[in-house]
Coordinates of C-alpha atoms and ligand atoms in Angstrom, one line a residue:
M266 CA -19.5 16.7 -12.3
S267 CA -16.5 18.7 -12.9
I268 CA -13.6 18.3 -15.4
H269 CA -10.1 17.3 -14.3
E270 CA -7.0 17.5 -16.5
V271 CA -4.4 14.7 -16.1
I272 CA -0.8 15.7 -16.5
N273 CA 2.2 13.8 -17.8
P274 CA 4.8 14.6 -14.7
A275 CA 7.8 14.1 -17.0
T276 CA 6.8 16.6 -19.8
E277 CA 4.1 18.8 -17.8
E278 CA 1.8 18.1 -20.9
V279 CA -2.0 17.3 -20.7
I280 CA -2.6 14.0 -21.5
D281 CA -6.2 13.5 -20.7
S282 CA -9.3 14.9 -18.7
V283 CA -11.7 12.8 -16.5
E284 CA -15.2 14.0 -15.0
H285 CA -15.2 14.2 -11.4
L286 CA -18.2 12.9 -9.4
D287 CA -20.3 15.0 -7.4
V288 CA -22.1 13.4 -4.2
R289 CA -24.9 12.7 -6.2
G290 CA -23.2 10.7 -8.5
T291 CA -21.2 9.0 -5.8
D292 CA -24.4 8.0 -4.0
E293 CA -25.9 6.4 -7.1
A294 CA -22.6 4.4 -7.5
I295 CA -22.9 3.3 -4.1
E296 CA -26.5 2.5 -4.5
R297 CA -25.7 0.5 -7.8
A298 CA -22.9 -1.4 -5.7
A299 CA -25.1 -2.3 -2.8
R300 CA -27.8 -3.8 -5.3
A301 CA -25.1 -5.9 -7.3
Y302 CA -24.0 -7.2 -3.7
E303 CA -27.3 -9.0 -3.3
T304 CA -26.4 -11.0 -6.3
W305 CA -22.4 -11.1 -6.2
K306 CA -22.4 -12.7 -2.7
N307 CA -24.8 -15.5 -3.7
V308 CA -22.6 -16.4 -6.9
A309 CA -21.3 -19.9 -6.1
P310 CA -17.6 -20.0 -5.0
A311 CA -16.3 -22.0 -7.7
E312 CA -18.3 -19.6 -10.2
R313 CA -16.6 -16.6 -8.3
A314 CA -13.3 -18.2 -8.4
R315 CA -13.6 -18.6 -12.4
I316 CA -14.6 -15.2 -12.7
M317 CA -11.8 -13.8 -10.9
R318 CA -9.3 -16.1 -12.9
D319 CA -10.8 -14.8 -16.2
F320 CA -10.1 -11.2 -14.6
A321 CA -6.7 -11.9 -13.6
S322 CA -5.9 -13.4 -17.1
A323 CA -7.5 -10.1 -18.9
L324 CA -5.2 -7.9 -16.5
G325 CA -2.2 -10.1 -17.7
D326 CA -3.0 -9.6 -21.4
A327 CA -3.3 -5.6 -20.5
Q328 CA -0.1 -5.6 -18.6
E329 CA 1.8 -3.5 -21.1
E330 CA -1.0 -1.0 -21.9
L331 CA -1.3 -0.6 -18.1
A332 CA 2.3 -0.3 -17.7
R333 CA 2.7 2.6 -20.6
L334 CA -0.3 4.4 -19.0
E335 CA 1.2 4.5 -15.5
V336 CA 4.4 5.7 -17.1
S337 CA 2.4 8.6 -18.5
N338 CA 0.3 9.2 -16.0
A339 CA 2.6 8.8 -12.8
G340 CA 6.0 9.0 -14.4
H341 CA 7.2 5.6 -12.9
V342 CA 10.1 4.1 -14.9
I343 CA 8.9 1.4 -17.3
G344 CA 10.8 -1.4 -15.4
N345 CA 8.7 -0.7 -12.3
A346 CA 5.3 0.0 -13.8
R347 CA 5.5 -3.5 -15.6
W348 CA 6.1 -4.8 -12.0
E349 CA 3.2 -3.1 -10.6
A350 CA 0.6 -4.1 -13.5
G351 CA 1.9 -7.5 -13.0
N352 CA 1.3 -7.2 -9.3
V353 CA -2.5 -6.4 -9.9
R354 CA -2.8 -9.7 -12.0
D355 CA -1.1 -11.6 -9.4
V356 CA -2.8 -10.7 -6.4
V357 CA -6.3 -10.9 -8.1
G358 CA -5.0 -14.4 -9.1
Y359 CA -3.9 -15.2 -5.8
Y360 CA -7.2 -14.3 -4.2
S361 CA -9.1 -16.2 -7.0
A362 CA -8.3 -19.4 -4.9
A363 CA -10.0 -17.6 -2.0
P364 CA -13.8 -18.1 -2.7
E365 CA -13.5 -22.0 -2.5
R366 CA -11.0 -21.9 0.3
L367 CA -12.9 -19.7 2.9
L368 CA -12.9 -22.2 5.4
G369 CA -15.0 -21.7 8.8
D370 CA -14.7 -23.7 12.0
Q371 CA -16.6 -26.8 13.4
I372 CA -16.3 -26.3 17.3
P373 CA -17.0 -29.1 19.4
V374 CA -20.3 -28.4 21.8
E375 CA -22.9 -30.2 23.6
G376 CA -26.4 -30.9 21.9
G377 CA -25.7 -30.3 18.1
L378 CA -23.2 -29.0 15.5
N379 CA -21.7 -25.5 16.0
V380 CA -20.1 -23.7 13.0
T381 CA -18.7 -20.5 11.9
F382 CA -19.2 -18.7 8.4
H383 CA -17.2 -16.0 6.8
E384 CA -19.8 -13.7 5.6
P385 CA -19.1 -10.7 3.4
L386 CA -19.5 -7.2 4.7
G387 CA -21.4 -5.5 1.7
V388 CA -20.2 -2.5 -0.2
V389 CA -16.5 -1.8 0.5
G390 CA -14.9 1.6 -0.4
V391 CA -11.5 1.8 -1.5
I392 CA -9.3 5.1 -1.3
V393 CA -6.1 4.9 -3.1
P394 CA -3.0 7.4 -3.4
W395 CA -1.1 8.6 -6.2
N396 CA 2.3 6.9 -5.5
F397 CA 1.6 3.3 -6.3
P398 CA -2.0 3.6 -8.0
L399 CA -2.1 0.2 -9.5
P400 CA -0.8 -2.2 -6.8
I401 CA -2.6 -0.6 -4.0
A402 CA -6.1 -0.9 -6.2
G403 CA -5.2 -4.4 -6.8
W404 CA -4.6 -5.1 -2.8
A405 CA -8.2 -4.3 -1.6
I406 CA -9.9 -5.6 -4.7
G407 CA -8.6 -9.2 -4.9
P408 CA -9.7 -9.9 -1.5
A409 CA -12.8 -8.0 -1.4
L410 CA -14.3 -9.4 -4.4
A411 CA -13.2 -12.9 -3.5
A412 CA -15.1 -12.6 0.0
G413 CA -18.3 -11.7 -1.9
N414 CA -18.0 -7.8 -1.5
T415 CA -18.8 -5.3 -4.2
V416 CA -16.1 -2.3 -4.4
V417 CA -16.3 1.2 -5.0
L418 CA -12.8 2.5 -5.8
K419 CA -11.5 6.2 -5.8
P420 CA -8.4 6.9 -7.4
A421 CA -6.2 9.8 -6.6
E422 CA -7.0 13.0 -8.3
L423 CA -3.6 13.0 -10.0
T424 CA -3.6 9.4 -11.1
P425 CA -6.9 8.1 -12.2
L426 CA -6.1 6.5 -15.6
T427 CA -4.9 3.0 -14.7
A428 CA -7.7 2.5 -12.1
M429 CA -10.3 3.3 -14.7
R430 CA -8.8 0.8 -17.2
I431 CA -8.7 -1.8 -14.6
G432 CA -12.6 -1.2 -14.2
S433 CA -13.2 -1.5 -18.1
I434 CA -11.0 -4.7 -18.0
A435 CA -13.0 -6.2 -15.1
R436 CA -16.2 -5.6 -17.0
E437 CA -14.6 -7.0 -20.5
A438 CA -13.6 -10.5 -18.1
G439 CA -16.9 -10.7 -17.4
V440 CA -17.2 -9.2 -13.6
P441 CA -20.7 -8.4 -13.4
E442 CA -22.2 -4.7 -13.7
G443 CA -22.0 -2.8 -10.2
V444 CA -19.5 -5.6 -8.7
L445 CA -16.4 -3.3 -9.0
Q446 CA -16.9 0.6 -10.0
I447 CA -14.2 3.1 -10.3
L448 CA -15.1 6.7 -9.1
P449 CA -12.8 9.2 -10.2
G450 CA -13.1 12.5 -7.9
K451 CA -12.1 14.5 -4.9
G452 CA -11.0 13.1 -1.7
S453 CA -13.3 15.6 0.2
V454 CA -16.5 14.6 -2.2
V455 CA -16.1 10.8 -3.2
G456 CA -13.9 9.6 -0.3
D457 CA -15.8 11.5 2.1
R458 CA -19.1 9.7 1.0
F459 CA -17.6 6.5 1.3
V460 CA -17.0 7.5 5.2
T461 CA -20.7 9.0 5.8
H462 CA -22.8 6.7 3.4
P463 CA -24.6 3.9 5.5
A464 CA -24.3 1.5 2.7
V465 CA -20.5 1.6 2.8
R466 CA -19.9 -1.0 5.6
K467 CA -16.0 -0.8 5.5
V468 CA -13.4 2.0 4.2
V469 CA -9.9 0.6 2.9
F470 CA -7.8 3.8 3.1
T471 CA -3.8 4.2 1.8
G472 CA -2.5 7.6 2.4
S473 CA -1.5 10.3 4.4
T474 CA -1.4 9.8 8.3
A475 CA -3.3 13.2 8.7
V476 CA -6.3 12.0 6.2
G477 CA -6.2 8.4 7.6
R478 CA -6.9 9.6 10.9
R479 CA -9.8 11.7 10.0
I480 CA -11.2 8.8 8.1
M481 CA -10.9 6.7 11.1
A482 CA -12.9 9.3 13.3
G483 CA -15.5 9.6 10.6
C484 CA -16.3 5.8 10.5
A485 CA -16.5 5.7 14.4
S486 CA -19.8 7.2 14.2
Q487 CA -21.2 4.0 12.2
S488 CA -18.9 1.6 13.8
K489 CA -17.6 1.1 10.2
R490 CA -14.8 -1.2 9.5
V491 CA -11.7 0.5 8.3
T492 CA -8.2 -0.5 7.3
L493 CA -5.6 2.1 7.1
E494 CA -2.2 2.0 5.2
M495 CA -0.5 5.3 6.1
G496 CA 2.7 7.4 6.0
G497 CA 6.4 5.7 7.0
K498 CA 9.8 7.0 7.8
N499 CA 11.9 3.9 7.5
S500 CA 15.1 3.1 9.0
N501 CA 18.2 1.3 7.0
V502 CA 20.4 0.2 9.9
V503 CA 24.0 -0.5 8.8
F504 CA 26.1 -2.3 11.4
A505 CA 29.9 -2.5 11.2
D506 CA 29.9 -6.4 10.7
A507 CA 27.7 -6.2 7.7
D508 CA 28.9 -6.1 4.1
V509 CA 29.2 -2.4 4.1
R510 CA 29.9 -2.1 0.5
A511 CA 26.8 -4.1 -0.5
A512 CA 24.8 -2.4 2.1
A513 CA 25.8 1.0 0.6
E514 CA 25.2 -0.1 -3.0
A515 CA 21.8 -1.0 -2.1
A516 CA 20.8 2.2 -0.2
P517 CA 19.9 4.3 -3.4
G518 CA 17.6 1.5 -4.4
G519 CA 16.0 1.5 -1.0
A520 CA 15.4 5.4 -0.7
F521 CA 15.2 6.4 -4.2
D522 CA 13.0 3.9 -6.3
N523 CA 9.7 5.7 -7.3
A524 CA 11.4 8.9 -6.8
G525 CA 11.3 8.3 -2.7
Q526 CA 7.7 8.5 -3.1
D527 CA 7.4 5.1 -1.5
C528 CA 5.9 4.8 2.2
C529 CA 8.4 2.2 2.5
A530 CA 11.3 4.3 1.3
R531 CA 14.1 3.6 3.8
S532 CA 14.6 7.5 3.9
R533 CA 16.9 7.2 7.0
I534 CA 20.1 5.6 7.2
L535 CA 21.5 4.5 10.7
V536 CA 25.4 3.7 10.1
Q537 CA 27.5 2.2 12.9
E538 CA 30.2 4.8 13.4
S539 CA 33.4 3.0 12.9
V540 CA 32.3 2.3 9.2
F541 CA 30.7 5.7 8.5
D542 CA 33.1 7.0 6.2
E543 CA 33.7 3.6 4.1
F544 CA 29.9 3.6 3.9
M545 CA 29.5 7.0 2.7
E546 CA 32.4 6.8 0.1
H547 CA 30.6 3.5 -1.3
L548 CA 27.2 5.2 -1.2
E549 CA 28.5 8.5 -3.1
T550 CA 29.5 6.3 -6.1
A551 CA 26.3 4.6 -6.1
V552 CA 24.1 7.8 -5.9
K553 CA 26.1 9.2 -8.6
N554 CA 25.4 6.0 -10.8
F555 CA 21.6 6.0 -10.0
R556 CA 20.4 7.0 -13.4
V557 CA 17.3 9.5 -13.5
G558 CA 15.8 10.4 -16.6
D559 CA 12.8 9.5 -19.2
P560 CA 10.7 7.0 -17.4
N561 CA 9.9 5.5 -20.8
D562 CA 13.6 4.5 -21.0
E563 CA 14.7 0.9 -20.2
D564 CA 17.7 2.1 -18.3
S565 CA 16.1 4.8 -16.1
A566 CA 16.0 3.9 -12.3
M567 CA 14.1 6.9 -11.5
G568 CA 11.7 9.4 -13.0
P569 CA 10.2 12.7 -12.2
L570 CA 8.0 13.7 -8.8
I571 CA 4.3 13.4 -9.2
S572 CA 3.6 17.4 -9.3
A573 CA 5.1 20.7 -9.0
G574 CA 3.5 21.1 -5.6
H575 CA 5.0 18.1 -4.4
R576 CA 8.5 19.0 -6.0
D577 CA 8.3 22.3 -4.2
S578 CA 7.6 20.7 -0.8
V579 CA 10.7 18.2 -1.2
L580 CA 13.1 21.0 -2.3
R581 CA 12.3 23.0 0.8
Y582 CA 13.8 19.9 2.9
I583 CA 16.9 20.1 0.9
D584 CA 17.1 23.6 1.0
Q585 CA 17.3 23.4 4.8
G586 CA 19.3 20.5 5.4
D587 CA 23.2 19.7 5.2
V588 CA 23.9 18.2 1.7
A589 CA 26.6 15.7 1.8
F590 CA 26.5 14.7 -2.1
T591 CA 23.6 14.3 -4.9
G592 CA 23.2 12.5 -8.2
E593 CA 21.9 14.0 -11.5
A594 CA 18.6 14.7 -12.8
P595 CA 17.4 16.2 -16.1
S596 CA 16.6 19.8 -16.6
G597 CA 13.7 21.4 -18.5
P598 CA 10.2 20.4 -18.4
G599 CA 9.3 17.7 -15.8
Y600 CA 9.1 17.7 -11.9
W601 CA 12.6 16.5 -11.3
V602 CA 14.8 16.5 -8.2
R603 CA 18.3 15.3 -8.0
P604 CA 18.9 12.1 -5.6
T605 CA 19.8 13.6 -2.5
V606 CA 22.0 12.7 0.7
L607 CA 21.7 14.8 3.9
L608 CA 23.8 14.6 6.9
A609 CA 21.7 14.6 10.0
R610 CA 22.9 15.6 13.5
S611 CA 19.9 14.4 15.5
A612 CA 16.7 12.0 15.3
T613 CA 14.9 15.1 15.8
E614 CA 15.5 16.9 12.8
P615 CA 12.8 17.4 10.2
C616 CA 14.6 15.7 7.6
F617 CA 15.2 12.7 9.7
S618 CA 11.9 12.4 11.5
E619 CA 9.3 13.6 8.9
E620 CA 8.2 11.8 5.7
I621 CA 9.7 14.0 3.0
F622 CA 8.3 11.6 0.0
G623 CA 10.9 12.4 -2.4
P624 CA 14.6 11.3 -3.3
V625 CA 15.9 12.3 -0.2
V626 CA 17.9 10.3 2.5
S627 CA 19.2 11.3 5.6
V628 CA 22.2 9.8 7.4
L629 CA 23.1 9.4 11.2
R630 CA 25.8 7.7 13.3
F631 CA 25.1 5.6 15.9
R632 CA 27.4 3.7 18.5
D633 CA 26.1 0.4 19.5
E634 CA 22.9 -1.8 19.0
G635 CA 21.0 -0.7 21.7
E636 CA 21.2 3.0 20.3
A637 CA 20.4 1.7 16.9
V638 CA 17.1 0.4 18.2
E639 CA 16.3 3.5 20.0
L640 CA 16.9 5.7 17.2
A641 CA 15.0 3.5 14.8
N642 CA 12.1 3.5 17.0
N643 CA 12.2 7.4 17.7
T644 CA 9.5 8.2 15.4
E645 CA 5.5 8.2 15.3
Y646 CA 5.6 5.8 12.4
G647 CA 6.5 1.9 12.0
L648 CA 6.1 0.9 8.4
S649 CA 9.1 -1.0 7.3
G650 CA 12.9 -1.0 7.5
S651 CA 16.0 -2.8 6.8
I652 CA 18.7 -4.1 8.8
W653 CA 22.4 -5.0 7.4
T654 CA 24.5 -7.4 9.6
R655 CA 26.3 -10.6 9.3
D656 CA 25.3 -11.6 12.9
L657 CA 22.4 -13.9 12.9
G658 CA 21.7 -13.2 16.6
R659 CA 21.7 -9.6 16.0
A660 CA 19.8 -9.8 13.2
L661 CA 17.1 -11.6 15.1
R662 CA 17.2 -9.2 18.3
V663 CA 17.2 -6.1 16.2
S664 CA 14.2 -7.0 14.0
R665 CA 12.2 -8.1 17.0
G666 CA 13.2 -4.9 18.6
I667 CA 12.2 -2.6 16.0
E668 CA 8.5 -1.5 16.0
S669 CA 7.5 -1.7 12.5
G670 CA 5.3 -4.1 10.3
N671 CA 7.8 -5.3 7.7
L672 CA 11.7 -5.6 7.9
S673 CA 14.1 -7.2 6.1
V674 CA 17.5 -8.4 6.7
N675 CA 20.3 -7.6 4.2
S676 CA 17.8 -6.5 1.4
H677 CA 15.2 -3.8 1.0
S678 CA 12.5 -6.1 -0.1
S679 CA 9.2 -5.4 1.4
V680 CA 6.0 -6.2 -0.2
R681 CA 5.1 -9.7 -1.6
Y682 CA 1.5 -10.4 -2.4
S683 CA 1.5 -14.0 -0.3
T684 CA 2.9 -12.0 2.8
P685 CA 1.3 -9.8 5.2
F686 CA 1.7 -6.2 4.9
G687 CA 0.9 -3.3 7.2
G688 CA 2.0 -0.8 9.8
F689 CA 2.7 -0.5 13.5
K690 CA 1.9 2.9 15.5
Q691 CA 0.7 5.7 13.1
S692 CA 1.6 3.9 10.0
G693 CA -1.8 2.0 10.0
L694 CA -4.2 -0.4 11.3
G695 CA -4.8 -3.9 10.3
R696 CA -2.8 -5.7 7.3
E697 CA -3.3 -6.4 3.5
L698 CA -2.4 -9.3 1.4
G699 CA -1.2 -12.5 2.6
P700 CA -3.1 -15.7 3.3
H701 CA -5.2 -14.0 6.0
A702 CA -6.4 -10.7 4.0
V703 CA -9.7 -12.1 2.8
E704 CA -10.8 -12.5 6.6
A705 CA -10.4 -8.7 6.8
F706 CA -13.5 -8.2 4.4
T707 CA -15.5 -10.7 6.3
E708 CA -17.7 -11.1 9.6
V709 CA -17.5 -14.2 11.5
K710 CA -20.8 -15.9 12.0
N711 CA -21.3 -18.5 14.4
V712 CA -24.3 -20.8 14.2
F713 CA -25.3 -23.5 16.4
F714 CA -27.9 -26.4 15.0
A715 CA -29.5 -28.3 17.6
N716 CA -29.7 -32.1 17.2
N717 CA -33.1 -32.0 18.7
Q718 CA -32.3 -34.1 21.6
S719 CA -33.1 -32.1 24.8
T720 CA -30.6 -32.0 27.3
H721 CA -33.6 -31.6 29.9
P722 CA -32.9 -34.6 32.4
E723 CA -36.5 -35.4 32.1
S724 CA -36.5 -35.8 28.3
R725 CA -33.4 -37.6 28.2
R726 CA -34.8 -40.5 30.2
Q727 CA -37.7 -40.7 27.9
S728 CA -35.6 -40.9 24.6
Ligands
NAD906 P1 -3.5 11.6 0.7 O1 -4.0 11.5 2.2 O2 -3.4 13.2 0.4 O3 -4.5 11.2 -0.3 C1 -4.9 9.8 -0.3 C2 -6.3 9.3 -1.0 O4 -7.2 10.0 -0.1 C3 -6.5 10.1 -2.2 O5 -7.3 9.5 -3.2 C4 -7.3 11.6 -1.6 O6 -8.3 12.2 -2.6 C5 -8.2 10.9 -0.5 N1 -8.7 11.8 0.5 C6 -8.0 13.1 0.6 N2 -8.7 14.0 1.6 C7 -9.8 12.9 2.0 C8 -10.9 12.8 2.8 N3 -11.1 14.0 3.6 N4 -11.8 12.0 3.0 C9 -11.7 10.8 2.1 N5 -10.6 10.8 1.4 C10 -9.7 11.6 1.3 O7 -2.3 11.0 0.5 P2 -1.3 11.0 -1.1 O8 -0.6 12.2 -1.0 O9 -2.0 10.8 -2.2 O10 -0.5 9.8 -0.7 C11 0.8 9.9 -0.1 C12 0.7 9.2 1.1 O11 0.2 7.8 1.5 C13 2.0 9.2 2.0 O12 1.9 9.5 3.5 C14 2.4 7.4 2.0 O13 3.3 7.2 3.1 C15 1.0 7.1 2.1 N6 1.0 5.7 1.6 C16 1.1 4.5 2.4 C17 1.0 3.3 2.1 C18 1.1 1.9 3.0 O14 0.9 1.1 2.7 N7 1.1 2.4 4.2 C19 1.2 3.0 0.5 C20 1.4 4.2 -0.2 C21 1.2 5.4 0.2

């Protein structure tokens, strides 16, 4: 065990300290989860559903408490933090319907009855990043528990507080001991143990592509199931036939929400050359009006970055870039960065190709539809993106042409708990959320029940 201080990124003050588990503590928790699984998997579907509804209701009662905790631990603005806490409640509530609807198939075959069952996997290890601690925890907890698995969850080192509170809320709401455990600690210790411990039967990882690849390689030695949600460098494509002003006014929200620390951030904007100047004029006004400040202030649209180290890495991109204009940010304590718009000259520039994960957006012009799709696909990532056009045919062609898991036309919406979410290419493997997510936490079992009428011609004649 070691003690880790938790810091408020808006004030740089220490707000709490958390004990980090070592390998032994992690193993003990995994073994508790494996014991709890033997009971939880046999809880009747209606009873498991009721426990999950109670859990969702308790999360709803704690929405404001969880939101305030996230404001001080992650620097999220209060409006966003309320949405995030409400999202965990809604996800657990949505999947509380699943235990009683985990339907199998009955397949016509000769000589009996053939049916499929969705069996739970066992212990599921969930590894969460610091950028959206609440929703990302919920996206795995909800379907994993609904399917009858038990969960060990490791929050990011910088943001453990809301996940730990979710764990205590679960116990208060009646989720049995050992079914959901929150294990704060280092990725290289607790997270790595999820990969190497044979009792953990699936790892759900959300974080950087570099760490995700390593986790996938580690899981391979046990053929361990894995879902990966990794990085993104998402395009916002604005065609000349679009409502250019609306596209420009929406662009800062698409890029700077959560201070740009968002795998779905539309951090590169492609603008058709004939409307480039018009778009940039409206964008400058919108960026200057984008309010950065105290995350407790109801009017703030953006708070600080998560840490001093991360701020410095973002500032390096700005220092090397061609700055078109910036917004404002507070000075003084806190890890603040001004919303910044960079001009890109080619798709291969670092600012246009690398995930900066801060309030920095790069703009590049394109000639025609073909070039727009080519530039949007010129990246190892494929998580999200937006298309602005009034032409329905073009919206259809371009949305089918861009290699990305989640696209929106004439908006920047991307994540709804009732629709699937995940990435193409180096952005991920598998899908979370939506009606089918529970199946990713099960194995399909096929059973044939003989009707005891032998198919041998001799016995057929006798019967
Ligand atoms: P990170 O990869 O550094 O860490 C993510 C988690 O992995 C943390 O809990 C960390 O402790 C753990 N970890 C680190 N090394 C590990 C190891 N060797 N074994 C096991 N676990 C280990 O990522 P981050 O900086 O916390 O988060 C930012 C990244 O997450 C960005 O790349 C972002 O795009 C990505 N992200 C993706 C999605 C998505 O849905 N695709 C959502 C949010 C964030």
